[in-house]
Each structure stands twice: as structure tokens, then as C-alpha cells.
Amino acid sequence: MKNNFKVACLTGAGISAESGIATFRGMGGMWENHSIEEVATPYGYKKNPLLVWQFYEARRRQALTCKPNKGHLGLARLQNILGEENVTIATQNVDGLHQRAGAKNVLELHGSLWRVRCIKCEKESESFEFFDELPPKCNCGGMLRPAVVWFGEELPQAIFQEAYNKAESCNLYLVIGTSGVVEPAASLARVAANYGAAVWEINPEQSALTYLCQKSWRKKAGDAIEEVIEEILSVQNKF
Ligand code: BJW
Ligand code: ZN
């Protein structure tokens, strides 16, 4: 029998916390020793590209030492159980851990640590290497930047549109490990709710999206994911 139960997920920094990658906000967060304007805006990059590159290069080096955790692996398993076409993962994370866990068609709303873009010729390319000289240069002589989305920048349109379409058409929207304060990513959960999906959340703390949720697991993603998968499998026929 063909399975028509559709799950769309929105993940944030919290799902990678158990892999050892710091979240952004709060104590011990990645921005604790940086101002957001300095390292997460085009203005900051223009003002001090070296500082911004040092911040991202440190994160690239650290991310490579980290492994996907039970949360990432659980979502990849859910794709295997229900079918890739029925489980969409839109992530705000740039660490690539969903893909390394085996997840397919991951929608990277905020770009990737593993891509760079030239600010002169705008060519974008994959880059897993570490740069000897910072800021790194493109073959055209222009300066490269991390291909991530900073505040005030537009999200990659086609990717956001696909995430939006999946939010509109899913039965269940699963929000994992995000504070839900950054737009337009957070709006995807509201879109799903407006189109009639159930919204469930995994987060040890309340988030800005908790008010939308029928169910909230106040646990770490890795501790809750198997329970949530069981619950999805037991309710999918009731939708
Ligand atoms: C666990 C856990 C465990 C811990 N298990 N959970 C509407 C209203 C107001 C403002 C705006 C608006 N629309 C747009 C804006 C402006 C702005 C915005 O949203 N500002 C708000 C903050 C006020 N948005 C933008 O500027 C966006 N662009 C845009 O809208 O452009 C419009 C445009 C159109 C046309 C032309 C031009 C422009 C862009 C936003 C880009 C965000 N970029 C960043 C950096 C990415 C690169 C990088 O990684 O360095 O994305 S900011 C940062 O926040 C990063 C994250 O992806 C994002 C979200 O953070 P996240 O993932 O939620 O992390 P935390 O730390 O906040 O939360 C972690 C959670 O995990 C917590 O809840 C913990 O409890 C939980 N947790 N352990 C499960 N084990
Ligand atoms: Zn170039």
C-alpha cells in the first residue's frame, strides 16, 4: 500500500548540540564572544572579512571532528521507513550533519559551511578544504565568503519555496531544536499549522513555536527521537 502520510521537519542548532556543536543563543552559545553584527551580517563581513573567516574556519574545523547523533540518525531512519518522498528535512543548520547521517534531499535554508561564494563573480562551489590564507580568494581574484545566509540576506529562493510547499502539504510538522525566533524559517511551522498539519516539537526548553504545538517533548533530540518515531508510526493511519 502506498504511504501518503507526509512529515515535514524544521531543525535548528539544538539537534546538533549532542554532536558537540554549540547553539547560537543563550549561555555558552556560539555568539557569546562575538557580536551578531560582526559575524552574522554582510556589514560585518565587509568591515572585517578576516575576523568573519576566522569565526567560520574555526567552526568548519570543529564540525569535521563531530559526528551525527541519534537525532540526525533518527530522522534519516524515518525517511527510510516512510519513504524519502514523504519525509522532508528543512534545516537552518549549516553543518551538514543530516546528510552525513544519511538523510536525503535536505533543504539547507541558511546555506552550508561546506560551500563558498565569490563576492566578485558570484561563482559558488563546494569546499571541504581548509584555507592556508584568510580571507581566501577565488580564481578571478575576488574574495570568497562562506555560502551561508546572514541577517538581512535573502534565503535561497528555490530551497525556501520547496520547504514552504512541503509545509503546506504535510500532515505533521516536526520542529526540532530551534528557538523559532529567526524568520522566515520559523514561519514555516505557522504555514503548516494554518494548512491543517499537526505540529510537534522536540526541545528541552519552550520555544517561540511552542504555542503552535499539539505535543512537545521536553527532552534532548537524541533522547526523544525514537519515542517520536514510534508515535508517528502509531498515529499515521489516523490522519
Ligand atoms: C535543543 C538541544 C537538544 C538545545 N535537543 N533541542 C520578521 C519579523 C522580525 C524580523 C524579521 C522578520 N523577517 C525577517 C526578519 C529579520 C531576520 C530575523 O529573523 N530577525 C529576528 C532574529 C528578529 N531574518 C533575516 O534577516 C533573514 N533574511 C530575511 O528575512 O531576508 C529578507 C530579504 C528578502 C529579500 C531580499 C533581501 C532580504 C535571514 C536569517 C539568516 C539567519 N542566519 C543565521 C546564521 C547562519 C550562518 C551560520 O550558521 O553562521 O542562522 S543566524 C542563526 O539563527 C543561524 C540559525 O540557523 C538561526 C536559528 O537559530 P536556531 O537554530 O534556532 O538556534 P538557537 O541557538 O536560537 O536555538 C537552539 C534551540 O535548541 C534552543 O531552543 C534550545 O533550547 C534547543 N536545544 N539543546 C533539542 N539537545
Ligand atoms: Zn570569482
PDB file of N, CA and C in Angstrom, residues 159-235:
ATOM      1  N   ILE A 159      14.984  26.817  -2.594  1.00  0.00           N
ATOM      2  CA  ILE A 159      15.006  25.932  -1.420  1.00  0.00           C
ATOM      3  C   ILE A 159      13.913  26.340  -0.441  1.00  0.00           C
ATOM      4  N   PHE A 160      13.794  27.645  -0.207  1.00  0.00           N
ATOM      5  CA  PHE A 160      12.750  28.103   0.710  1.00  0.00           C
ATOM      6  C   PHE A 160      11.365  27.758   0.145  1.00  0.00           C
ATOM      7  N   GLN A 161      11.203  27.945  -1.173  1.00  0.00           N
ATOM      8  CA  GLN A 161       9.902  27.649  -1.803  1.00  0.00           C
ATOM      9  C   GLN A 161       9.533  26.178  -1.618  1.00  0.00           C
ATOM     10  N   GLU A 162      10.524  25.318  -1.786  1.00  0.00           N
ATOM     11  CA  GLU A 162      10.247  23.881  -1.623  1.00  0.00           C
ATOM     12  C   GLU A 162       9.866  23.572  -0.165  1.00  0.00           C
ATOM     13  N   ALA A 163      10.595  24.180   0.760  1.00  0.00           N
ATOM     14  CA  ALA A 163      10.276  23.967   2.180  1.00  0.00           C
ATOM     15  C   ALA A 163       8.862  24.485   2.481  1.00  0.00           C
ATOM     16  N   TYR A 164       8.508  25.583   1.851  1.00  0.00           N
ATOM     17  CA  TYR A 164       7.173  26.170   2.039  1.00  0.00           C
ATOM     18  C   TYR A 164       6.100  25.220   1.493  1.00  0.00           C
ATOM     19  N   ASN A 165       6.349  24.691   0.272  1.00  0.00           N
ATOM     20  CA  ASN A 165       5.383  23.765  -0.341  1.00  0.00           C
ATOM     21  C   ASN A 165       5.179  22.527   0.531  1.00  0.00           C
ATOM     22  N   LYS A 166       6.281  22.023   1.101  1.00  0.00           N
ATOM     23  CA  LYS A 166       6.184  20.827   1.944  1.00  0.00           C
ATOM     24  C   LYS A 166       5.437  21.152   3.234  1.00  0.00           C
ATOM     25  N   ALA A 167       5.645  22.358   3.765  1.00  0.00           N
ATOM     26  CA  ALA A 167       4.932  22.765   4.986  1.00  0.00           C
ATOM     27  C   ALA A 167       3.427  22.842   4.719  1.00  0.00           C
ATOM     28  N   GLU A 168       3.072  23.348   3.528  1.00  0.00           N
ATOM     29  CA  GLU A 168       1.662  23.487   3.148  1.00  0.00           C
ATOM     30  C   GLU A 168       0.954  22.147   3.006  1.00  0.00           C
ATOM     31  N   SER A 169       1.735  21.123   2.602  1.00  0.00           N
ATOM     32  CA  SER A 169       1.073  19.882   2.186  1.00  0.00           C
ATOM     33  C   SER A 169       1.330  18.702   3.127  1.00  0.00           C
ATOM     34  N   CYS A 170       1.967  18.956   4.283  1.00  0.00           N
ATOM     35  CA  CYS A 170       2.270  17.803   5.154  1.00  0.00           C
ATOM     36  C   CYS A 170       1.121  17.542   6.136  1.00  0.00           C
ATOM     37  N   ASN A 171       1.126  16.342   6.702  1.00  0.00           N
ATOM     38  CA  ASN A 171       0.177  16.014   7.765  1.00  0.00           C
ATOM     39  C   ASN A 171       0.735  16.387   9.130  1.00  0.00           C
ATOM     40  N   LEU A 172       2.057  16.234   9.248  1.00  0.00           N
ATOM     41  CA  LEU A 172       2.715  16.501  10.534  1.00  0.00           C
ATOM     42  C   LEU A 172       3.945  17.357  10.304  1.00  0.00           C
ATOM     43  N   TYR A 173       4.067  18.418  11.107  1.00  0.00           N
ATOM     44  CA  TYR A 173       5.250  19.270  11.041  1.00  0.00           C
ATOM     45  C   TYR A 173       6.023  19.086  12.336  1.00  0.00           C
ATOM     46  N   LEU A 174       7.260  18.646  12.204  1.00  0.00           N
ATOM     47  CA  LEU A 174       8.083  18.316  13.365  1.00  0.00           C
ATOM     48  C   LEU A 174       9.176  19.372  13.530  1.00  0.00           C
ATOM     49  N   VAL A 175       9.130  20.084  14.649  1.00  0.00           N
ATOM     50  CA  VAL A 175      10.092  21.164  14.902  1.00  0.00           C
ATOM     51  C   VAL A 175      11.098  20.676  15.944  1.00  0.00           C
ATOM     52  N   ILE A 176      12.372  20.641  15.566  1.00  0.00           N
ATOM     53  CA  ILE A 176      13.371  20.060  16.477  1.00  0.00           C
ATOM     54  C   ILE A 176      14.533  21.021  16.717  1.00  0.00           C
ATOM     55  N   GLY A 177      14.726  21.398  17.976  1.00  0.00           N
ATOM     56  CA  GLY A 177      15.956  22.094  18.360  1.00  0.00           C
ATOM     57  C   GLY A 177      16.140  23.475  17.776  1.00  0.00           C
ATOM     58  N   THR A 178      15.038  24.208  17.686  1.00  0.00           N
ATOM     59  CA  THR A 178      15.188  25.603  17.259  1.00  0.00           C
ATOM     60  C   THR A 178      14.454  26.522  18.224  1.00  0.00           C
ATOM     61  N   SER A 179      15.040  27.716  18.450  1.00  0.00           N
ATOM     62  CA  SER A 179      14.359  28.698  19.293  1.00  0.00           C
ATOM     63  C   SER A 179      13.159  29.291  18.558  1.00  0.00           C
ATOM     64  N   GLY A 180      13.131  29.160  17.229  1.00  0.00           N
ATOM     65  CA  GLY A 180      11.982  29.621  16.454  1.00  0.00           C
ATOM     66  C   GLY A 180      11.854  31.129  16.388  1.00  0.00           C
ATOM     67  N   VAL A 181      12.968  31.828  16.548  1.00  0.00           N
ATOM     68  CA  VAL A 181      12.900  33.299  16.542  1.00  0.00           C
ATOM     69  C   VAL A 181      13.386  33.897  15.227  1.00  0.00           C
ATOM     70  N   VAL A 182      13.991  33.080  14.373  1.00  0.00           N
ATOM     71  CA  VAL A 182      14.545  33.638  13.135  1.00  0.00           C
ATOM     72  C   VAL A 182      13.576  33.406  11.976  1.00  0.00           C
ATOM     73  N   GLU A 183      13.240  34.505  11.324  1.00  0.00           N
ATOM     74  CA  GLU A 183      12.340  34.464  10.164  1.00  0.00           C
ATOM     75  C   GLU A 183      13.152  34.482   8.870  1.00  0.00           C
ATOM     76  N   PRO A 184      12.669  33.964   7.760  1.00  0.00           N
ATOM     77  CA  PRO A 184      11.352  33.359   7.616  1.00  0.00           C
ATOM     78  C   PRO A 184      11.299  31.875   7.953  1.00  0.00           C
ATOM     79  N   ALA A 185      12.406  31.284   8.434  1.00  0.00           N
ATOM     80  CA  ALA A 185      12.387  29.837   8.722  1.00  0.00           C
ATOM     81  C   ALA A 185      11.248  29.479   9.683  1.00  0.00           C
ATOM     82  N   ALA A 186      11.117  30.282  10.763  1.00  0.00           N
ATOM     83  CA  ALA A 186      10.106  29.958  11.774  1.00  0.00           C
ATOM     84  C   ALA A 186       8.690  29.998  11.196  1.00  0.00           C
ATOM     85  N   SER A 187       8.488  30.834  10.169  1.00  0.00           N
ATOM     86  CA  SER A 187       7.146  30.967   9.602  1.00  0.00           C
ATOM     87  C   SER A 187       6.669  29.664   8.975  1.00  0.00           C
ATOM     88  N   LEU A 188       7.606  28.766   8.637  1.00  0.00           N
ATOM     89  CA  LEU A 188       7.210  27.501   8.008  1.00  0.00           C
ATOM     90  C   LEU A 188       6.300  26.688   8.931  1.00  0.00           C
ATOM     91  N   ALA A 189       6.579  26.735  10.233  1.00  0.00           N
ATOM     92  CA  ALA A 189       5.741  25.995  11.187  1.00  0.00           C
ATOM     93  C   ALA A 189       4.335  26.605  11.240  1.00  0.00           C
ATOM     94  N   ARG A 190       4.281  27.940  11.128  1.00  0.00           N
ATOM     95  CA  ARG A 190       2.957  28.590  11.131  1.00  0.00           C
ATOM     96  C   ARG A 190       2.192  28.251   9.859  1.00  0.00           C
ATOM     97  N   VAL A 191       2.910  28.183   8.734  1.00  0.00           N
ATOM     98  CA  VAL A 191       2.271  27.813   7.462  1.00  0.00           C
ATOM     99  C   VAL A 191       1.663  26.414   7.599  1.00  0.00           C
ATOM    100  N   ALA A 192       2.463  25.482   8.131  1.00  0.00           N
ATOM    101  CA  ALA A 192       1.980  24.107   8.286  1.00  0.00           C
ATOM    102  C   ALA A 192       0.718  24.083   9.154  1.00  0.00           C
ATOM    103  N   ALA A 193       0.752  24.797  10.273  1.00  0.00           N
ATOM    104  CA  ALA A 193      -0.408  24.820  11.177  1.00  0.00           C
ATOM    105  C   ALA A 193      -1.617  25.424  10.474  1.00  0.00           C
ATOM    106  N   ASN A 194      -1.398  26.511   9.725  1.00  0.00           N
ATOM    107  CA  ASN A 194      -2.512  27.169   9.020  1.00  0.00           C
ATOM    108  C   ASN A 194      -3.138  26.259   7.973  1.00  0.00           C
ATOM    109  N   TYR A 195      -2.311  25.372   7.399  1.00  0.00           N
ATOM    110  CA  TYR A 195      -2.839  24.449   6.390  1.00  0.00           C
ATOM    111  C   TYR A 195      -3.325  23.137   7.007  1.00  0.00           C
ATOM    112  N   GLY A 196      -3.389  23.099   8.316  1.00  0.00           N
ATOM    113  CA  GLY A 196      -4.060  21.978   8.983  1.00  0.00           C
ATOM    114  C   GLY A 196      -3.156  20.868   9.488  1.00  0.00           C
ATOM    115  N   ALA A 197      -1.842  21.037   9.403  1.00  0.00           N
ATOM    116  CA  ALA A 197      -0.955  19.982   9.917  1.00  0.00           C
ATOM    117  C   ALA A 197      -0.923  20.017  11.437  1.00  0.00           C
ATOM    118  N   ALA A 198      -0.679  18.859  12.035  1.00  0.00           N
ATOM    119  CA  ALA A 198      -0.350  18.828  13.459  1.00  0.00           C
ATOM    120  C   ALA A 198       1.093  19.305  13.583  1.00  0.00           C
ATOM    121  N   VAL A 199       1.400  20.042  14.649  1.00  0.00           N
ATOM    122  CA  VAL A 199       2.781  20.494  14.861  1.00  0.00           C
ATOM    123  C   VAL A 199       3.276  19.894  16.181  1.00  0.00           C
ATOM    124  N   TRP A 200       4.391  19.201  16.103  1.00  0.00           N
ATOM    125  CA  TRP A 200       5.027  18.608  17.285  1.00  0.00           C
ATOM    126  C   TRP A 200       6.424  19.183  17.417  1.00  0.00           C
ATOM    127  N   GLU A 201       6.886  19.222  18.653  1.00  0.00           N
ATOM    128  CA  GLU A 201       8.194  19.840  18.910  1.00  0.00           C
ATOM    129  C   GLU A 201       9.063  18.957  19.807  1.00  0.00           C
ATOM    130  N   ILE A 202      10.353  18.931  19.510  1.00  0.00           N
ATOM    131  CA  ILE A 202      11.318  18.345  20.467  1.00  0.00           C
ATOM    132  C   ILE A 202      12.281  19.461  20.856  1.00  0.00           C
ATOM    133  N   ASN A 203      12.278  19.791  22.127  1.00  0.00           N
ATOM    134  CA  ASN A 203      13.153  20.856  22.617  1.00  0.00           C
ATOM    135  C   ASN A 203      13.138  20.803  24.145  1.00  0.00           C
ATOM    136  N   PRO A 204      14.287  20.753  24.795  1.00  0.00           N
ATOM    137  CA  PRO A 204      14.275  20.718  26.262  1.00  0.00           C
ATOM    138  C   PRO A 204      13.658  21.972  26.875  1.00  0.00           C
ATOM    139  N   GLU A 205      13.623  23.062  26.081  1.00  0.00           N
ATOM    140  CA  GLU A 205      13.057  24.330  26.578  1.00  0.00           C
ATOM    141  C   GLU A 205      11.848  24.707  25.726  1.00  0.00           C
ATOM    142  N   GLN A 206      11.034  25.630  26.260  1.00  0.00           N
ATOM    143  CA  GLN A 206       9.968  26.210  25.436  1.00  0.00           C
ATOM    144  C   GLN A 206      10.597  27.001  24.309  1.00  0.00           C
ATOM    145  N   SER A 207       9.916  27.079  23.177  1.00  0.00           N
ATOM    146  CA  SER A 207      10.427  27.907  22.086  1.00  0.00           C
ATOM    147  C   SER A 207       9.336  28.887  21.655  1.00  0.00           C
ATOM    148  N   ALA A 208       9.708  29.755  20.713  1.00  0.00           N
ATOM    149  CA  ALA A 208       8.731  30.720  20.206  1.00  0.00           C
ATOM    150  C   ALA A 208       7.659  30.027  19.368  1.00  0.00           C
ATOM    151  N   LEU A 209       7.842  28.739  19.079  1.00  0.00           N
ATOM    152  CA  LEU A 209       6.854  27.999  18.281  1.00  0.00           C
ATOM    153  C   LEU A 209       6.020  27.045  19.136  1.00  0.00           C
ATOM    154  N   THR A 210       6.313  26.990  20.441  1.00  0.00           N
ATOM    155  CA  THR A 210       5.613  26.038  21.314  1.00  0.00           C
ATOM    156  C   THR A 210       4.100  26.241  21.264  1.00  0.00           C
ATOM    157  N   TYR A 211       3.673  27.502  21.133  1.00  0.00           N
ATOM    158  CA  TYR A 211       2.234  27.782  21.173  1.00  0.00           C
ATOM    159  C   TYR A 211       1.459  27.099  20.042  1.00  0.00           C
ATOM    160  N   LEU A 212       2.201  26.721  18.967  1.00  0.00           N
ATOM    161  CA  LEU A 212       1.543  26.077  17.822  1.00  0.00           C
ATOM    162  C   LEU A 212       1.400  24.572  18.017  1.00  0.00           C
ATOM    163  N   CYS A 213       2.133  24.040  19.015  1.00  0.00           N
ATOM    164  CA  CYS A 213       2.349  22.590  19.062  1.00  0.00           C
ATOM    165  C   CYS A 213       1.283  21.845  19.856  1.00  0.00           C
ATOM    166  N   GLN A 214       0.801  20.754  19.268  1.00  0.00           N
ATOM    167  CA  GLN A 214      -0.110  19.862  19.993  1.00  0.00           C
ATOM    168  C   GLN A 214       0.666  19.011  20.993  1.00  0.00           C
ATOM    169  N   LYS A 215       1.912  18.714  20.635  1.00  0.00           N
ATOM    170  CA  LYS A 215       2.732  17.892  21.525  1.00  0.00           C
ATOM    171  C   LYS A 215       4.118  18.480  21.602  1.00  0.00           C
ATOM    172  N   SER A 216       4.676  18.491  22.817  1.00  0.00           N
ATOM    173  CA  SER A 216       6.069  18.933  22.984  1.00  0.00           C
ATOM    174  C   SER A 216       6.804  17.916  23.832  1.00  0.00           C
ATOM    175  N   TRP A 217       7.927  17.448  23.329  1.00  0.00           N
ATOM    176  CA  TRP A 217       8.807  16.577  24.115  1.00  0.00           C
ATOM    177  C   TRP A 217       9.874  17.480  24.734  1.00  0.00           C
ATOM    178  N   ARG A 218       9.867  17.592  26.055  1.00  0.00           N
ATOM    179  CA  ARG A 218      10.856  18.456  26.732  1.00  0.00           C
ATOM    180  C   ARG A 218      12.111  17.645  27.020  1.00  0.00           C
ATOM    181  N   LYS A 219      12.744  17.233  25.952  1.00  0.00           N
ATOM    182  CA  LYS A 219      13.914  16.362  26.045  1.00  0.00           C
ATOM    183  C   LYS A 219      14.906  16.767  24.984  1.00  0.00           C
ATOM    184  N   LYS A 220      16.130  16.239  25.101  1.00  0.00           N
ATOM    185  CA  LYS A 220      17.103  16.408  24.036  1.00  0.00           C
ATOM    186  C   LYS A 220      16.640  15.601  22.822  1.00  0.00           C
ATOM    187  N   ALA A 221      16.998  16.101  21.630  1.00  0.00           N
ATOM    188  CA  ALA A 221      16.539  15.443  20.402  1.00  0.00           C
ATOM    189  C   ALA A 221      16.914  13.963  20.381  1.00  0.00           C
ATOM    190  N   GLY A 222      18.162  13.663  20.754  1.00  0.00           N
ATOM    191  CA  GLY A 222      18.633  12.284  20.696  1.00  0.00           C
ATOM    192  C   GLY A 222      17.905  11.378  21.683  1.00  0.00           C
ATOM    193  N   ASP A 223      17.416  11.970  22.781  1.00  0.00           N
ATOM    194  CA  ASP A 223      16.712  11.169  23.785  1.00  0.00           C
ATOM    195  C   ASP A 223      15.244  10.956  23.413  1.00  0.00           C
ATOM    196  N   ALA A 224      14.702  11.858  22.581  1.00  0.00           N
ATOM    197  CA  ALA A 224      13.262  11.782  22.280  1.00  0.00           C
ATOM    198  C   ALA A 224      12.967  11.121  20.935  1.00  0.00           C
ATOM    199  N   ILE A 225      13.937  11.106  20.034  1.00  0.00           N
ATOM    200  CA  ILE A 225      13.607  10.816  18.630  1.00  0.00           C
ATOM    201  C   ILE A 225      12.962   9.446  18.427  1.00  0.00           C
ATOM    202  N   GLU A 226      13.433   8.420  19.139  1.00  0.00           N
ATOM    203  CA  GLU A 226      12.862   7.088  18.897  1.00  0.00           C
ATOM    204  C   GLU A 226      11.403   7.026  19.368  1.00  0.00           C
ATOM    205  N   GLU A 227      11.152   7.688  20.519  1.00  0.00           N
ATOM    206  CA  GLU A 227       9.779   7.768  21.036  1.00  0.00           C
ATOM    207  C   GLU A 227       8.869   8.483  20.029  1.00  0.00           C
ATOM    208  N   VAL A 228       9.390   9.558  19.444  1.00  0.00           N
ATOM    209  CA  VAL A 228       8.595  10.341  18.493  1.00  0.00           C
ATOM    210  C   VAL A 228       8.335   9.516  17.231  1.00  0.00           C
ATOM    211  N   ILE A 229       9.347   8.780  16.775  1.00  0.00           N
ATOM    212  CA  ILE A 229       9.150   7.930  15.588  1.00  0.00           C
ATOM    213  C   ILE A 229       8.067   6.883  15.872  1.00  0.00           C
ATOM    214  N   GLU A 230       8.136   6.268  17.051  1.00  0.00           N
ATOM    215  CA  GLU A 230       7.100   5.280  17.425  1.00  0.00           C
ATOM    216  C   GLU A 230       5.717   5.919  17.377  1.00  0.00           C
ATOM    217  N   GLU A 231       5.633   7.116  17.925  1.00  0.00           N
ATOM    218  CA  GLU A 231       4.337   7.828  17.972  1.00  0.00           C
ATOM    219  C   GLU A 231       3.849   8.152  16.544  1.00  0.00           C
ATOM    220  N   ILE A 232       4.778   8.564  15.688  1.00  0.00           N
ATOM    221  CA  ILE A 232       4.401   8.856  14.291  1.00  0.00           C
ATOM    222  C   ILE A 232       3.859   7.586  13.636  1.00  0.00           C
ATOM    223  N   LEU A 233       4.550   6.478  13.839  1.00  0.00           N
ATOM    224  CA  LEU A 233       4.123   5.239  13.201  1.00  0.00           C
ATOM    225  C   LEU A 233       2.778   4.765  13.753  1.00  0.00           C
ATOM    226  N   SER A 234       2.533   5.091  15.026  1.00  0.00           N
ATOM    227  CA  SER A 234       1.255   4.625  15.580  1.00  0.00           C
ATOM    228  C   SER A 234       0.079   5.538  15.209  1.00  0.00           C
ATOM    229  N   VAL A 235       0.355   6.806  14.890  1.00  0.00           N
ATOM    230  CA  VAL A 235      -0.779   7.701  14.568  1.00  0.00           C
ATOM    231  C   VAL A 235      -0.983   7.895  13.065  1.00  0.00           C
TER     232      VAL A 235
END
